[in-house]
Short mmCIF file of C-alpha atoms in Angstrom, two decimals:
data_model
loop_
_atom_site.label_atom_id
_atom_site.label_comp_id
_atom_site.label_asym_id
_atom_site.label_seq_id
_atom_site.Cartn_x
_atom_site.Cartn_y
_atom_site.Cartn_z
CA MET E 20 8.61 -7.04 -89.98
CA ILE E 21 7.99 -6.31 -86.30
CA ALA E 22 6.89 -2.82 -87.30
CA TYR E 23 4.02 -3.91 -89.48
CA LEU E 24 3.14 -7.61 -89.06
CA PRO E 25 1.70 -7.43 -85.50
CA LEU E 26 0.09 -4.09 -86.31
CA LEU E 27 -1.57 -4.91 -89.62
CA THR E 28 -2.47 -8.56 -89.01
CA LEU E 29 -3.83 -8.42 -85.45
CA LEU E 30 -3.78 -5.06 -83.68
CA VAL E 31 -5.46 -3.04 -86.44
CA PRO E 32 -8.08 -5.72 -87.29
CA LEU E 33 -8.98 -5.87 -83.58
CA LYS E 34 -9.27 -2.09 -83.41
CA VAL E 35 -11.33 -1.98 -86.62
CA GLN E 36 -13.67 -4.62 -85.26
CA ALA E 37 -14.14 -2.61 -82.07
CA ILE E 38 -14.81 0.65 -83.92
CA SER E 39 -16.96 -0.69 -86.79
CA PRO E 40 -17.98 -4.33 -86.23
CA ASP E 41 -20.54 -4.48 -89.05
CA GLY E 42 -18.35 -2.67 -91.58
CA ARG E 43 -15.05 -4.27 -90.60
CA ILE E 44 -14.21 -5.78 -94.00
CA ALA E 45 -14.94 -2.51 -95.83
CA LEU E 46 -12.95 -0.42 -93.32
CA LEU E 47 -9.99 -2.81 -93.27
CA SER E 48 -10.01 -2.88 -97.07
CA LEU E 49 -10.02 0.93 -97.16
CA ILE E 50 -7.03 0.97 -94.80
CA ALA E 51 -5.20 -1.54 -97.01
CA VAL E 52 -5.94 0.31 -100.26
CA SER E 53 -5.10 3.81 -99.05
CA GLY E 54 -2.08 2.49 -97.14
CA ALA E 55 -0.76 0.78 -100.29
CA VAL E 56 -0.95 4.01 -102.29
CA VAL E 57 0.85 6.04 -99.63
CA ALA E 58 3.44 3.32 -99.00
CA SER E 59 4.23 3.08 -102.72
CA LEU E 60 4.85 6.81 -103.08
CA ALA E 61 6.78 7.05 -99.80
CA ASN E 62 9.10 4.18 -100.70
CA ILE E 63 10.00 5.73 -104.05
CA LEU E 64 10.49 9.15 -102.42
CA PHE E 65 12.78 7.94 -99.64
CA GLY E 66 14.66 5.67 -102.04
CA TRP E 67 15.39 8.70 -104.22
CA LEU E 68 16.34 10.84 -101.21
CA SER E 69 18.72 8.14 -99.97
CA ASP E 70 20.31 7.97 -103.44
CA ARG E 71 21.04 11.68 -103.25
CA SER E 72 22.43 11.33 -99.73
CA ALA E 73 24.66 8.42 -100.77
CA GLN E 74 26.04 10.33 -103.77
CA ALA E 75 26.73 13.33 -101.51
CA GLY E 76 28.72 11.11 -99.12
CA ARG E 77 26.23 11.25 -96.23
CA GLY E 78 25.04 7.66 -96.59
CA ARG E 79 21.54 6.26 -96.39
CA ARG E 80 21.24 5.60 -92.66
CA PRO E 81 20.11 9.13 -91.61
CA TRP E 82 16.81 8.60 -93.43
CA MET E 83 16.30 5.36 -91.51
CA ALA E 84 16.73 7.31 -88.27
CA VAL E 85 14.05 9.77 -89.40
CA GLY E 86 11.72 6.87 -90.16
CA LEU E 87 12.34 5.26 -86.77
CA VAL E 88 11.22 8.42 -84.98
CA GLY E 89 8.21 8.64 -87.29
CA ILE E 90 7.13 5.08 -86.51
CA ALA E 91 7.05 5.89 -82.80
CA GLY E 92 4.89 8.94 -83.46
CA SER E 93 2.49 7.06 -85.74
CA TYR E 94 2.02 4.33 -83.13
CA ALA E 95 0.95 7.01 -80.66
CA LEU E 96 -1.61 8.27 -83.20
CA ILE E 97 -2.95 4.74 -83.70
CA GLY E 98 -3.40 4.32 -79.95
CA LEU E 99 -5.35 7.59 -79.74
CA ALA E 100 -7.60 6.87 -82.75
CA THR E 101 -11.28 6.35 -81.89
CA THR E 102 -13.08 6.81 -85.24
CA PRO E 103 -12.73 5.18 -88.68
CA ALA E 104 -11.27 8.38 -90.14
CA SER E 105 -8.66 8.74 -87.39
CA VAL E 106 -7.60 5.10 -87.72
CA VAL E 107 -7.10 5.52 -91.46
CA ALA E 108 -5.10 8.74 -90.97
CA ALA E 109 -2.88 7.14 -88.33
CA ILE E 110 -2.13 4.14 -90.55
CA LEU E 111 -1.20 6.46 -93.43
CA CYS E 112 1.30 8.22 -91.16
CA PHE E 113 2.70 4.84 -90.21
CA GLN E 114 3.11 3.85 -93.87
CA VAL E 115 5.14 6.98 -94.58
CA ALA E 116 7.39 6.39 -91.56
CA VAL E 117 8.00 2.67 -92.07
CA ASN E 118 8.94 3.22 -95.71
CA ALA E 119 11.46 5.85 -94.66
CA VAL E 120 13.19 2.92 -92.96
CA LEU E 121 12.58 0.24 -95.58
CA ALA E 122 13.63 2.12 -98.73
CA PRO E 123 17.20 2.93 -97.59
CA LEU E 124 17.47 -0.49 -95.93
CA MET E 125 16.93 -2.38 -99.18
CA ALA E 126 19.46 -0.19 -100.99
CA ILE E 127 21.97 -0.81 -98.18
CA MET E 128 21.49 -4.56 -98.65
CA ALA E 129 22.12 -4.22 -102.39
CA GLU E 130 25.35 -2.30 -101.74
CA GLU E 131 26.78 -4.28 -98.82
CA ILE E 132 25.98 -7.93 -99.68
CA PRO E 133 28.00 -9.65 -102.45
CA ASP E 134 26.21 -11.53 -105.25
CA ALA E 135 27.55 -14.90 -104.10
CA LYS E 136 25.72 -14.58 -100.76
CA ARG E 137 22.38 -13.15 -101.87
CA GLY E 138 20.52 -16.44 -101.87
CA MET E 139 21.64 -16.96 -98.27
CA ALA E 140 20.71 -13.36 -97.47
CA GLY E 141 17.24 -14.06 -98.84
CA GLY E 142 16.96 -17.02 -96.50
CA LEU E 143 18.00 -14.85 -93.54
CA ILE E 144 15.31 -12.31 -94.45
CA ALA E 145 12.84 -15.01 -93.43
CA LEU E 146 13.96 -14.50 -89.80
CA GLY E 147 11.77 -11.41 -89.64
CA ASN E 148 8.47 -13.25 -90.04
CA PRO E 149 8.74 -15.71 -87.12
CA ALA E 150 10.13 -13.04 -84.82
CA ALA E 151 7.23 -10.71 -85.62
CA ALA E 152 4.67 -13.52 -85.44
CA ALA E 153 5.96 -14.69 -82.05
CA LEU E 154 5.70 -11.14 -80.74
CA SER E 155 2.13 -10.95 -82.10
CA ALA E 156 1.16 -14.15 -80.28
CA TRP E 157 2.60 -12.88 -77.03
CA LEU E 158 0.98 -9.46 -77.35
CA VAL E 159 -2.57 -10.70 -77.85
CA GLY E 160 -2.12 -13.09 -74.94
CA GLU E 161 -1.09 -10.31 -72.54
CA ALA E 162 -4.45 -8.78 -71.70
CA THR E 163 -2.89 -6.66 -68.92
CA LEU E 164 -0.91 -4.59 -71.43
CA GLY E 165 -3.90 -3.01 -73.12
CA GLU E 166 -3.78 -1.45 -76.56
CA GLU E 167 -1.37 1.34 -75.65
CA GLY E 168 0.96 -1.06 -73.86
CA ARG E 169 1.08 -3.39 -76.86
CA LEU E 170 1.94 -0.55 -79.21
CA ALA E 171 4.66 0.66 -76.83
CA VAL E 172 6.24 -2.80 -76.68
CA VAL E 173 6.26 -3.08 -80.47
CA GLY E 174 7.82 0.37 -80.79
CA GLY E 175 10.57 -0.55 -78.36
CA MET E 176 11.33 -3.80 -80.18
CA ILE E 177 11.60 -1.94 -83.50
CA ALA E 178 14.22 0.37 -82.00
CA VAL E 179 16.18 -2.59 -80.60
CA CYS E 180 16.28 -4.19 -84.06
CA VAL E 181 17.08 -1.11 -86.15
CA LEU E 182 19.57 0.81 -83.98
CA PRO E 183 22.50 -1.64 -84.42
CA LEU E 184 22.36 -1.14 -88.19
CA LEU E 185 22.12 2.63 -87.80
CA LEU E 186 25.23 2.64 -85.59
CA ALA E 187 27.23 0.25 -87.78
CA ARG E 188 29.66 1.67 -90.32
CA ALA E 189 28.79 1.11 -93.98
CA ARG E 190 30.61 -1.81 -95.60
CA THR E 191 30.26 -0.84 -99.23
CA LEU E 192 31.45 -3.38 -101.77
CA ASN E 193 34.03 -2.41 -104.35
CA VAL E 194 31.37 -1.66 -106.93
CA PRO E 195 31.52 1.68 -108.76
CA MET E 196 28.66 4.10 -108.24
CA VAL E 197 28.90 4.95 -111.96
CA PRO E 198 27.99 2.00 -114.18
CA ASP E 199 30.68 0.59 -116.45
CA ALA E 200 29.48 0.70 -120.03
CA ALA E 201 31.64 -2.32 -120.87
CA ARG E 202 30.14 -4.41 -118.11
CA SER E 203 27.05 -6.33 -119.14
CA ARG E 204 23.87 -5.40 -117.32
CA PRO E 205 20.85 -7.61 -116.73
CA PRO E 206 18.17 -7.11 -119.39
CA ARG E 207 15.44 -4.81 -118.15
CA ARG E 208 12.82 -7.36 -119.22
CA ASP E 209 14.14 -9.67 -116.47
CA LEU E 210 13.44 -7.00 -113.86
CA TRP E 211 9.89 -6.59 -115.17
CA ILE E 212 9.20 -10.33 -115.23
CA ALA E 213 10.68 -10.83 -111.76
CA GLY E 214 8.57 -7.95 -110.51
CA LEU E 215 5.42 -9.43 -112.06
CA SER E 216 6.04 -12.82 -110.45
CA ARG E 217 6.56 -11.24 -107.03
CA LEU E 218 3.52 -9.00 -107.51
CA LEU E 219 1.28 -12.01 -108.14
CA ILE E 220 2.60 -13.93 -105.13
CA GLN E 221 2.20 -10.89 -102.88
CA ILE E 222 -1.36 -10.20 -104.07
CA ALA E 223 -2.29 -13.68 -102.89
CA GLY E 224 -0.77 -13.00 -99.47
CA VAL E 225 -3.01 -10.06 -98.58
CA VAL E 226 -6.14 -12.05 -97.74
CA PRO E 227 -4.73 -15.07 -95.83
CA GLN E 228 -2.57 -12.75 -93.72
CA GLY E 229 -4.50 -9.49 -93.35
CA TYR E 230 -7.95 -11.12 -93.05
CA LEU E 231 -6.98 -14.29 -91.16
CA LEU E 232 -9.00 -13.37 -88.07
CA TYR E 233 -12.12 -12.92 -90.18
CA TYR E 234 -11.39 -16.14 -92.13
CA PHE E 235 -11.34 -18.20 -88.94
CA GLN E 236 -14.56 -16.57 -87.81
CA THR E 237 -16.23 -18.24 -90.83
CA ILE E 238 -15.25 -21.76 -89.66
CA VAL E 239 -15.23 -21.36 -85.86
CA PRO E 240 -18.64 -21.22 -84.12
CA PRO E 241 -19.33 -18.08 -82.05
CA ALA E 242 -19.04 -20.07 -78.81
CA GLY E 243 -15.42 -20.94 -79.62
CA ARG E 244 -14.16 -17.48 -80.56
CA ALA E 245 -13.19 -16.15 -77.13
CA ASP E 246 -9.53 -17.14 -77.47
CA LEU E 247 -9.38 -16.79 -81.25
CA PRO E 248 -7.03 -13.74 -81.48
CA ARG E 249 -4.47 -15.34 -79.17
CA TRP E 250 -4.75 -18.68 -80.96
CA ILE E 251 -4.27 -16.99 -84.35
CA GLY E 252 -1.13 -15.34 -83.03
CA GLN E 253 0.22 -18.81 -82.24
CA VAL E 254 -0.73 -20.00 -85.74
CA TYR E 255 1.16 -17.06 -87.22
CA THR E 256 4.22 -18.00 -85.19
CA LEU E 257 4.19 -21.61 -86.41
CA GLY E 258 3.42 -20.50 -89.95
CA PHE E 259 6.54 -18.34 -90.08
CA ILE E 260 8.91 -20.50 -88.01
CA ILE E 261 8.44 -23.61 -90.15
CA PRO E 262 9.60 -21.93 -93.41
CA LEU E 263 12.73 -20.51 -91.75
CA PRO E 264 15.06 -23.55 -91.98
CA ILE E 265 13.57 -24.35 -95.40
CA ALA E 266 14.37 -20.85 -96.68
CA LEU E 267 17.92 -21.01 -95.32
CA LEU E 268 18.49 -24.46 -96.82
CA PHE E 269 16.97 -23.60 -100.19
CA GLY E 270 18.76 -20.25 -100.29
CA ARG E 271 22.11 -21.93 -99.77
CA ALA E 272 21.26 -24.60 -102.34
CA ALA E 273 20.17 -21.95 -104.84
CA ASP E 274 23.55 -20.21 -104.49
CA ARG E 275 25.49 -23.43 -104.97
CA LEU E 276 23.43 -25.25 -107.60
CA GLU E 277 22.17 -22.16 -109.48
CA ARG E 278 18.69 -23.63 -109.85
CA ARG E 279 16.96 -20.58 -108.49
CA LYS E 280 13.95 -20.42 -110.79
CA TYR E 281 12.89 -23.97 -110.01
CA VAL E 282 13.19 -23.48 -106.26
CA LEU E 283 10.91 -20.44 -106.57
CA LEU E 284 8.42 -22.35 -108.73
CA LEU E 285 8.25 -25.19 -106.19
CA ALA E 286 7.61 -22.69 -103.38
CA ALA E 287 4.75 -21.10 -105.36
CA LEU E 288 3.15 -24.51 -105.99
CA VAL E 289 3.20 -25.29 -102.26
CA ALA E 290 1.58 -21.92 -101.49
CA ALA E 291 -1.19 -22.49 -104.06
CA VAL E 292 -1.98 -25.91 -102.57
CA GLY E 293 -2.22 -24.32 -99.12
CA LEU E 294 -4.76 -21.75 -100.34
CA VAL E 295 -6.94 -24.45 -101.89
CA ALA E 296 -6.73 -26.45 -98.65
CA MET E 297 -7.96 -23.42 -96.69
CA THR E 298 -11.22 -23.51 -98.67
CA ALA E 299 -11.78 -27.16 -97.69
CA ALA E 300 -11.09 -26.67 -93.98
CA GLN E 301 -14.02 -27.34 -91.66
CA SER E 302 -12.26 -26.80 -88.32
CA ARG E 303 -9.77 -24.36 -86.84
CA GLU E 304 -7.09 -27.08 -86.79
CA ALA E 305 -7.55 -27.90 -90.48
CA GLY E 306 -7.59 -24.21 -91.38
CA ALA E 307 -4.41 -23.65 -89.38
CA ALA E 308 -2.63 -26.54 -91.09
CA ALA E 309 -3.63 -25.21 -94.52
CA PHE E 310 -2.51 -21.68 -93.62
CA ILE E 311 0.86 -22.99 -92.40
CA LEU E 312 1.31 -24.87 -95.67
CA TYR E 313 0.54 -21.67 -97.55
CA THR E 314 2.98 -19.57 -95.51
CA ALA E 315 5.71 -22.21 -95.94
CA GLY E 316 5.58 -21.81 -99.71
CA SER E 317 4.91 -18.08 -99.82
CA SER E 318 7.57 -17.12 -97.25
CA VAL E 319 10.26 -19.16 -98.98
CA PHE E 320 9.35 -17.60 -102.36
CA VAL E 321 9.37 -14.00 -101.10
CA ALA E 322 12.55 -14.39 -99.03
CA LEU E 323 14.61 -15.97 -101.81
CA HIS E 324 13.16 -13.61 -104.41
CA SER E 325 14.22 -10.61 -102.30
CA GLY E 326 17.81 -11.76 -102.11
CA LEU E 327 18.07 -12.57 -105.82
CA SER E 328 16.35 -9.42 -107.11
CA PHE E 329 19.37 -7.27 -106.27
CA GLN E 330 21.15 -8.91 -109.23
CA LEU E 331 18.65 -7.33 -111.63
CA LEU E 332 19.17 -3.65 -110.74
CA PRO E 333 20.29 -1.84 -113.92
CA ASP E 334 22.01 1.27 -112.49
CA PRO E 335 24.06 1.42 -109.24
CA ARG E 336 23.57 5.19 -109.01
CA ARG E 337 19.82 4.77 -108.62
CA ARG E 338 19.52 1.73 -106.40
CA GLY E 339 17.22 3.43 -103.92
CA ARG E 340 14.88 4.77 -106.58
CA ASP E 341 14.83 1.52 -108.57
CA LEU E 342 14.20 -0.53 -105.43
CA GLY E 343 11.43 1.92 -104.55
CA LEU E 344 9.82 1.19 -107.91
CA PHE E 345 10.40 -2.53 -107.41
CA ASN E 346 8.78 -2.17 -103.97
CA LEU E 347 5.51 -1.58 -105.78
CA THR E 348 5.40 -5.38 -105.87
CA ASN E 349 5.03 -5.19 -102.06
CA THR E 350 2.61 -2.28 -101.80
CA LEU E 351 0.36 -2.65 -104.85
CA PRO E 352 -0.69 -6.15 -103.69
CA SER E 353 -2.27 -4.58 -100.60
CA LEU E 354 -4.41 -2.48 -102.90
CA LEU E 355 -5.25 -5.23 -105.39
CA GLY E 356 -5.65 -7.96 -102.77
CA ALA E 357 -7.96 -5.77 -100.70
CA MET E 358 -10.07 -5.11 -103.79
CA LEU E 359 -10.33 -8.85 -104.43
CA ALA E 360 -11.40 -9.37 -100.82
CA TRP E 361 -13.95 -6.61 -101.18
CA VAL E 362 -15.41 -8.23 -104.31
CA PHE E 363 -15.18 -11.96 -103.55
CA ALA E 364 -15.23 -12.28 -99.74
CA THR E 365 -18.04 -11.85 -97.25
CA PRO E 366 -18.00 -12.07 -93.44
CA GLN E 367 -19.43 -15.59 -93.85
CA ASP E 368 -17.44 -16.92 -96.85
CA PHE E 369 -13.80 -16.69 -98.02
CA ASP E 370 -13.77 -19.73 -100.34
CA THR E 371 -14.17 -17.91 -103.65
CA VAL E 372 -11.45 -15.35 -103.02
CA LEU E 373 -9.02 -18.04 -101.81
CA LEU E 374 -9.51 -20.05 -105.02
CA VAL E 375 -8.91 -16.94 -107.13
CA LEU E 376 -5.73 -16.26 -105.16
CA ALA E 377 -4.53 -19.86 -105.64
CA LEU E 378 -4.66 -19.34 -109.42
CA ILE E 379 -2.82 -16.03 -109.07
CA THR E 380 -0.12 -17.71 -106.95
CA LEU E 381 0.39 -20.46 -109.51
CA SER E 382 0.72 -17.83 -112.24
CA GLY E 383 3.38 -16.02 -110.20
CA GLY E 384 5.42 -19.21 -109.89
CA LEU E 385 5.24 -19.90 -113.62
CA ALA E 386 6.16 -16.31 -114.51
CA VAL E 387 9.55 -16.59 -112.78
CA LEU E 388 10.64 -19.14 -115.39
CA GLY E 389 10.94 -16.24 -117.83
CA VAL E 390 13.79 -14.53 -115.91
CA ARG E 391 16.85 -15.36 -118.02
CA THR E 392 19.40 -13.93 -115.58
CA TRP E 393 18.43 -16.55 -113.00
CA ARG E 394 19.25 -20.14 -113.83
#
């Protein structure tokens, strides 16, 4: 989360605005679309490579180490970029590197966390958002760091977070790598429906997160925009801290009560209401409150969904590959959401696209009711 949330929600939009102020929405959308394509392919590739490494007895962590080095290099390229083309190329390099970390990481979670604790694990995943948002708020407030200094700080924090897992010994559960034919497997239709529900929720998240700076510029007069990036960083922090205890509480309750589908539906409803409220906001305070309501619902949904989705994997030998395919629900939304922003949003108006996304979010919540494996 620290690798991409500060970068893609604040640092890149600021750089895009500096390089191409009049074409900022088009350029940011191009970055999102091309980045989604590359991220999708890279995640599947590194998931498959980590499967092969795991079956050969080498584990998945070496690929994460490769990705960590690649992230540092891509950040250097982003700092050096001075043209639209160079910014796009640098972000594509970043997407390859960060997915070299993420693809093996998700497979490691599937192998080392027991089913009985996956709702709680989903709640703990929500820790990443407030940590990354708090770092974003601090970075934009530290004018003395400059662009290169901010990127260096983020790179260092990524290493601090990832290295302990790389150095820890694998704690593989007693689950055979070869599937037992006698053991019932989740129906594949459940995986498809769960993926569709997550896809819809994630599509809706692209605009309120990736374009938040531009959204607030539509409701804040030019005279009040001097501190807007720093203030938005603080809004991000609140928006991701508030859902944290809710995600932990609901994740634990979902494990105990086995009412997982209805918890996810409630979270989607809250997110949809937040998006509608953003269209009605006439001040930065009202817009911030609506955004925080949206992130409360969306973050809880995505966090709990992540923990529960491991139960739907059909073949333990291909966890990395299957999770790479399932990760399309994280990367395709960047492409589809950016296209919706391109079509329905303008630098002066985000209302239409937010209403469309509210309907998409509601549909994602309703879709999860069709997953029979989850109660």
